[in-house]
Amino acid sequence: MIQIEHLYKTYPGGKQSEAHAALKDINLTIEDGSIFGIIGQSGAGKSTLVRCINLLERPTEGEIIIDGVNITDLTGKDLLEFRANVGMIFQNFSLFQQRTVLRNVTFPLELHKGYNKAEAKKRALELLELVGLADKADKYPSQLSGGQQQRVAIARALINNPSIMLCDEATSALDTMTTQSILQLLKDINKELGVTIVLITHSLLVAETICDTIAVIDAGQIVEMGFTKDVFENPQSDATRQLLGKRA
Ligand SMILES: Nc1ncnc2c1ncn2[C@@H]1O[C@H](COP(=O)(O)OP(=O)(O)OP(=O)(O)O)[C@@H](O)[C@H]1O
Ligand SMILES: [Mg+2]
């Protein structure tokens, strides 16, 4: 279970700008095995929130408790171990262009001490099979379509057997058909591997297709949360109604 309690993130101001409160008193509970959506307008704080969940961004205040451990206290080896338990995929796939597909997938393992090349390759090939790209192992990212590149990123995100996967606008660069096929893959991974998925999107269709539960974030605050169906049918906040294109 992921419990977020009184989370604040303030970006310090520079010479020209004032400090910016990107997240304000976020409280959320994400159940194990769920597909949890976070939706909101551009600049609402979605990426900041997921980046806090794997400590790519340090919260300014508040706690993030995962399976009973307050991860904001973690340092050194414990932090690395925790990060390995959280896979992440992005809008732009973030693959290494000079590495083959196979070596993109094995990359996170190469960071470990005692990395075993033969075992890593075997595991990577299994995952490429899972995402439907067993025949592309020796290709380079530029030789793949966007949807295929995202599948490679998904395989890479799974290489350490994470229990959580964070997806930040993972399908925003893809067409409708490809989006649906990636969402189906994420659903399968959730179901078959039991991975909890936290998915950020500005697309209502994506949220509706895949998320059990959604939270709506507006100007750094959660303004609404509930079963996806309920939120869509009966939105409670102005921000949600605006996203849905309904009149307040
Ligand atoms: N590194 C940073 N330094 C300063 N301000 C930042 C930084 N990252 C984000 N912000 C600000 O924090 C706010 C939230 O940004 P964030 O990237 O979390 O939004 P978002 O909901 O993911 O938007 P989008 O849908 O456009 O990706 C924005 O006002 C943004 O300008
Ligand atoms: Mg973002």
Coordinates of C-alpha atoms and ligand atoms in Angstrom, one line a residue:
M1 CA 0.0 0.0 0.0
I2 CA 1.2 3.5 -0.8
Q3 CA 0.2 6.1 1.8
I4 CA 0.9 9.7 1.1
E5 CA 0.4 12.0 4.1
H6 CA 0.4 15.8 4.2
L7 CA 2.8 15.9 1.3
Y8 CA 4.2 19.3 0.2
K9 CA 6.6 20.2 -2.5
T10 CA 7.9 23.7 -2.9
Y11 CA 10.4 24.5 -5.6
P12 CA 12.8 27.2 -4.5
G13 CA 12.6 30.5 -6.4
G14 CA 15.5 31.8 -8.4
K15 CA 16.7 35.4 -8.8
Q16 CA 13.8 36.1 -11.1
S17 CA 11.1 33.9 -9.7
E18 CA 9.3 33.3 -6.4
A19 CA 9.2 29.9 -4.7
H20 CA 6.5 27.8 -6.1
A21 CA 4.3 25.4 -4.1
A22 CA 3.8 22.6 -6.6
L23 CA 2.1 20.2 -4.1
K24 CA 0.0 21.3 -1.1
D25 CA -1.1 18.9 1.6
I26 CA -1.6 15.8 -0.6
N27 CA -3.2 12.9 1.1
L28 CA -3.7 9.6 -0.8
T29 CA -4.0 5.9 -0.2
I30 CA -3.2 3.6 -3.1
E31 CA -4.1 0.0 -2.6
D32 CA -1.8 -2.9 -3.6
G33 CA -2.7 -4.3 -7.0
S34 CA -4.8 -1.3 -8.1
I35 CA -4.5 0.8 -11.2
F36 CA -4.7 4.3 -9.8
G37 CA -5.0 7.3 -12.0
I38 CA -4.0 10.9 -11.3
I39 CA -5.5 13.3 -13.7
G40 CA -5.3 17.1 -13.9
Q41 CA -4.5 20.0 -16.2
S42 CA -1.0 20.9 -17.4
G43 CA 1.0 22.3 -14.5
A44 CA -1.3 20.9 -11.8
G45 CA 1.5 18.9 -10.2
K46 CA 1.1 15.4 -11.6
S47 CA 4.7 14.8 -12.5
T48 CA 5.9 16.3 -9.3
L49 CA 3.7 13.9 -7.4
V50 CA 5.0 10.8 -9.1
R51 CA 8.5 12.0 -9.0
C52 CA 8.1 12.3 -5.2
I53 CA 6.8 8.7 -5.0
N54 CA 10.1 7.3 -6.2
L55 CA 12.1 10.1 -4.6
L56 CA 13.4 11.5 -7.9
E57 CA 12.1 14.6 -6.2
R58 CA 12.5 15.1 -2.4
P59 CA 9.3 16.2 -0.7
T60 CA 9.5 19.5 1.2
E61 CA 7.3 18.1 3.9
G62 CA 5.1 15.1 4.7
E63 CA 5.4 11.3 4.5
I64 CA 5.3 8.7 1.8
I65 CA 4.8 5.3 3.5
I66 CA 5.1 2.2 1.3
D67 CA 4.4 -1.1 2.8
G68 CA 4.9 0.4 6.2
V69 CA 8.2 2.1 5.5
N70 CA 8.5 5.9 5.4
I71 CA 10.6 6.1 2.2
T72 CA 11.5 9.8 2.8
D73 CA 13.9 8.5 5.5
L74 CA 15.8 6.2 3.2
T75 CA 19.4 6.8 2.2
G76 CA 22.3 4.9 0.6
K77 CA 21.8 1.2 0.0
D78 CA 18.2 1.2 1.3
L79 CA 17.3 4.0 -1.1
L80 CA 18.7 2.1 -4.1
E81 CA 16.9 -1.0 -3.1
F82 CA 13.7 0.9 -2.8
R83 CA 14.1 2.5 -6.2
A84 CA 14.7 -0.9 -7.8
N85 CA 11.2 -1.9 -6.5
V86 CA 9.6 1.0 -8.4
G87 CA 9.6 0.9 -12.2
M88 CA 8.9 4.1 -14.2
I89 CA 7.9 4.9 -17.8
F90 CA 7.7 8.2 -19.5
Q91 CA 6.0 10.0 -22.4
N92 CA 9.3 10.1 -24.4
F93 CA 10.3 6.5 -23.6
S94 CA 13.7 7.6 -22.4
L95 CA 15.6 4.7 -24.1
F96 CA 19.4 4.8 -24.7
Q97 CA 19.8 5.3 -28.4
Q98 CA 23.2 3.7 -28.6
R99 CA 22.1 0.5 -26.9
T100 CA 20.3 -2.4 -28.5
V101 CA 16.8 -3.2 -27.2
L102 CA 18.2 -6.1 -25.2
R103 CA 20.9 -3.9 -23.6
N104 CA 18.3 -1.2 -22.8
V105 CA 16.4 -3.8 -20.9
T106 CA 19.4 -5.2 -19.0
F107 CA 20.7 -1.7 -18.1
P108 CA 19.2 -1.5 -14.6
L109 CA 20.8 -4.8 -13.7
E110 CA 24.2 -3.7 -14.9
L111 CA 24.1 -1.1 -12.1
H112 CA 24.1 -3.9 -9.5
K113 CA 27.2 -5.3 -8.0
G114 CA 27.6 -9.0 -8.9
Y115 CA 25.7 -8.5 -12.2
N116 CA 25.6 -11.7 -14.2
K117 CA 25.5 -11.1 -17.9
A118 CA 24.1 -14.4 -18.9
E119 CA 21.3 -14.3 -16.3
A120 CA 20.5 -10.7 -17.2
K121 CA 20.2 -11.6 -20.9
K122 CA 17.9 -14.5 -20.1
R123 CA 15.6 -12.4 -17.9
A124 CA 15.5 -9.5 -20.5
L125 CA 14.6 -12.0 -23.2
E126 CA 11.7 -13.3 -21.1
L127 CA 10.4 -9.7 -20.6
L128 CA 10.8 -8.9 -24.3
E129 CA 8.7 -12.0 -24.9
L130 CA 6.1 -10.7 -22.4
V131 CA 5.8 -7.4 -24.2
G132 CA 5.7 -9.0 -27.6
L133 CA 9.1 -8.0 -28.9
A134 CA 11.2 -11.1 -28.6
D135 CA 12.3 -10.7 -32.3
K136 CA 13.6 -7.1 -31.8
A137 CA 16.3 -7.8 -29.2
D138 CA 19.2 -6.8 -31.4
K139 CA 17.5 -3.8 -33.0
Y140 CA 18.2 -0.2 -31.9
P141 CA 15.4 2.1 -30.6
S142 CA 15.5 4.2 -33.8
Q143 CA 14.5 1.1 -35.7
L144 CA 11.3 0.7 -33.7
S145 CA 7.9 2.4 -33.7
G146 CA 6.8 4.6 -30.8
G147 CA 4.6 1.9 -29.4
Q148 CA 7.4 -0.7 -29.7
Q149 CA 9.8 1.7 -27.9
Q150 CA 7.3 2.1 -25.1
R151 CA 7.1 -1.7 -24.8
V152 CA 10.9 -1.8 -24.5
A153 CA 10.7 0.8 -21.7
I154 CA 8.0 -1.3 -20.0
A155 CA 10.2 -4.4 -20.2
R156 CA 13.1 -2.3 -18.7
A157 CA 10.9 -1.0 -16.0
L158 CA 10.0 -4.6 -15.0
I159 CA 13.5 -6.0 -14.9
N160 CA 13.9 -5.8 -11.1
N161 CA 10.5 -7.3 -10.5
P162 CA 9.1 -4.1 -9.1
S163 CA 5.8 -4.1 -7.1
I164 CA 5.0 -0.6 -8.2
M165 CA 5.1 0.9 -11.7
L166 CA 4.8 4.7 -12.3
C167 CA 3.6 5.8 -15.7
D168 CA 3.9 9.5 -16.5
E169 CA 1.9 10.3 -19.7
A170 CA 3.1 7.0 -21.0
T171 CA 0.8 7.0 -24.0
S172 CA 0.6 10.7 -24.8
A173 CA 3.0 10.4 -27.7
L174 CA 1.1 7.5 -29.3
D175 CA -1.9 7.2 -31.6
T176 CA -5.3 5.9 -30.4
M177 CA -4.8 2.3 -31.5
T178 CA -1.3 2.1 -30.1
T179 CA -2.4 3.7 -26.9
Q180 CA -5.1 1.0 -26.5
S181 CA -2.6 -1.8 -27.0
I182 CA -0.1 -0.3 -24.5
L183 CA -3.0 0.1 -22.0
Q184 CA -4.0 -3.5 -22.5
L185 CA -0.4 -4.5 -21.8
L186 CA -0.3 -2.5 -18.6
K187 CA -3.6 -4.1 -17.6
D188 CA -2.1 -7.6 -18.2
I189 CA 1.0 -6.7 -16.2
N190 CA -1.2 -5.5 -13.4
K191 CA -3.3 -8.7 -13.4
E192 CA -0.6 -11.3 -14.1
L193 CA 2.3 -9.9 -12.1
G194 CA 0.2 -8.1 -9.5
V195 CA 2.1 -4.8 -10.0
T196 CA 0.4 -1.7 -8.6
I197 CA 0.2 0.9 -11.3
V198 CA 0.1 4.6 -10.7
L199 CA -0.8 6.3 -14.0
I200 CA -0.7 10.0 -14.7
T201 CA -2.6 11.3 -17.6
H202 CA -4.3 14.3 -18.9
S203 CA -6.4 12.0 -21.1
L204 CA -9.8 11.2 -19.7
L205 CA -10.1 8.3 -22.2
V206 CA -6.9 6.7 -20.8
A207 CA -8.1 7.1 -17.2
E208 CA -11.5 5.7 -18.1
T209 CA -10.0 2.7 -20.0
I210 CA -7.7 1.5 -17.3
C211 CA -8.0 3.1 -13.9
D212 CA -10.1 1.6 -11.0
T213 CA -9.7 4.7 -8.9
I214 CA -8.7 8.2 -9.8
A215 CA -7.6 11.4 -8.0
V216 CA -8.0 14.8 -9.6
I217 CA -5.3 17.2 -8.9
D218 CA -5.7 21.0 -9.4
A219 CA -3.1 23.6 -8.6
G220 CA -1.2 21.3 -6.4
Q221 CA -4.1 19.9 -4.4
I222 CA -6.3 16.8 -4.7
V223 CA -9.8 18.1 -5.3
E224 CA -11.5 14.9 -5.8
M225 CA -11.0 11.1 -5.5
G226 CA -13.1 8.0 -6.1
F227 CA -13.9 5.1 -8.3
T228 CA -13.3 6.2 -11.9
K229 CA -16.9 5.6 -12.9
D230 CA -18.3 7.6 -10.0
V231 CA -16.0 10.6 -10.6
F232 CA -16.9 10.6 -14.4
E233 CA -20.6 10.2 -13.8
N234 CA -21.0 12.6 -10.9
P235 CA -18.0 15.0 -10.7
Q236 CA -17.9 17.0 -7.4
S237 CA -15.4 19.7 -8.1
D238 CA -15.2 22.5 -10.6
A239 CA -11.8 21.3 -11.8
T240 CA -13.1 17.9 -12.6
R241 CA -16.1 19.3 -14.4
Q242 CA -13.8 21.5 -16.4
L243 CA -11.6 18.5 -17.3
L244 CA -14.7 16.6 -18.4
G245 CA -15.9 19.5 -20.3
K246 CA -19.1 19.8 -18.3
R247 CA -20.6 23.0 -17.1
A248 CA -20.1 23.9 -13.5
Ligands
LIG1 N1 12.2 21.6 -11.3 C1 11.3 22.6 -11.1 N2 11.6 23.8 -10.6 C2 10.7 24.7 -10.5 N3 9.3 24.6 -10.7 C3 9.0 23.4 -11.2 C4 9.9 22.3 -11.4 N4 9.2 21.3 -11.9 C5 7.9 21.6 -12.0 N5 7.7 22.9 -11.6 C6 6.5 23.7 -11.5 O1 5.6 22.9 -10.6 C7 4.3 23.0 -11.2 C8 3.8 21.5 -11.4 O2 4.6 21.0 -12.4 P1 4.4 19.4 -12.9 O3 5.5 19.2 -13.9 O4 4.3 18.6 -11.8 O5 3.0 19.5 -13.7 P2 2.2 18.5 -14.5 O6 0.8 18.3 -13.9 O7 3.0 17.2 -14.6 O8 2.0 19.2 -15.9 P3 2.0 18.6 -17.4 O9 0.7 17.9 -17.7 O10 2.2 19.8 -18.3 O11 3.2 17.6 -17.5 C9 4.3 23.8 -12.5 O12 3.9 25.1 -12.2 C10 5.8 23.8 -12.8 O13 6.2 25.0 -13.5
MG2 MG 3.9 16.3 -16.3

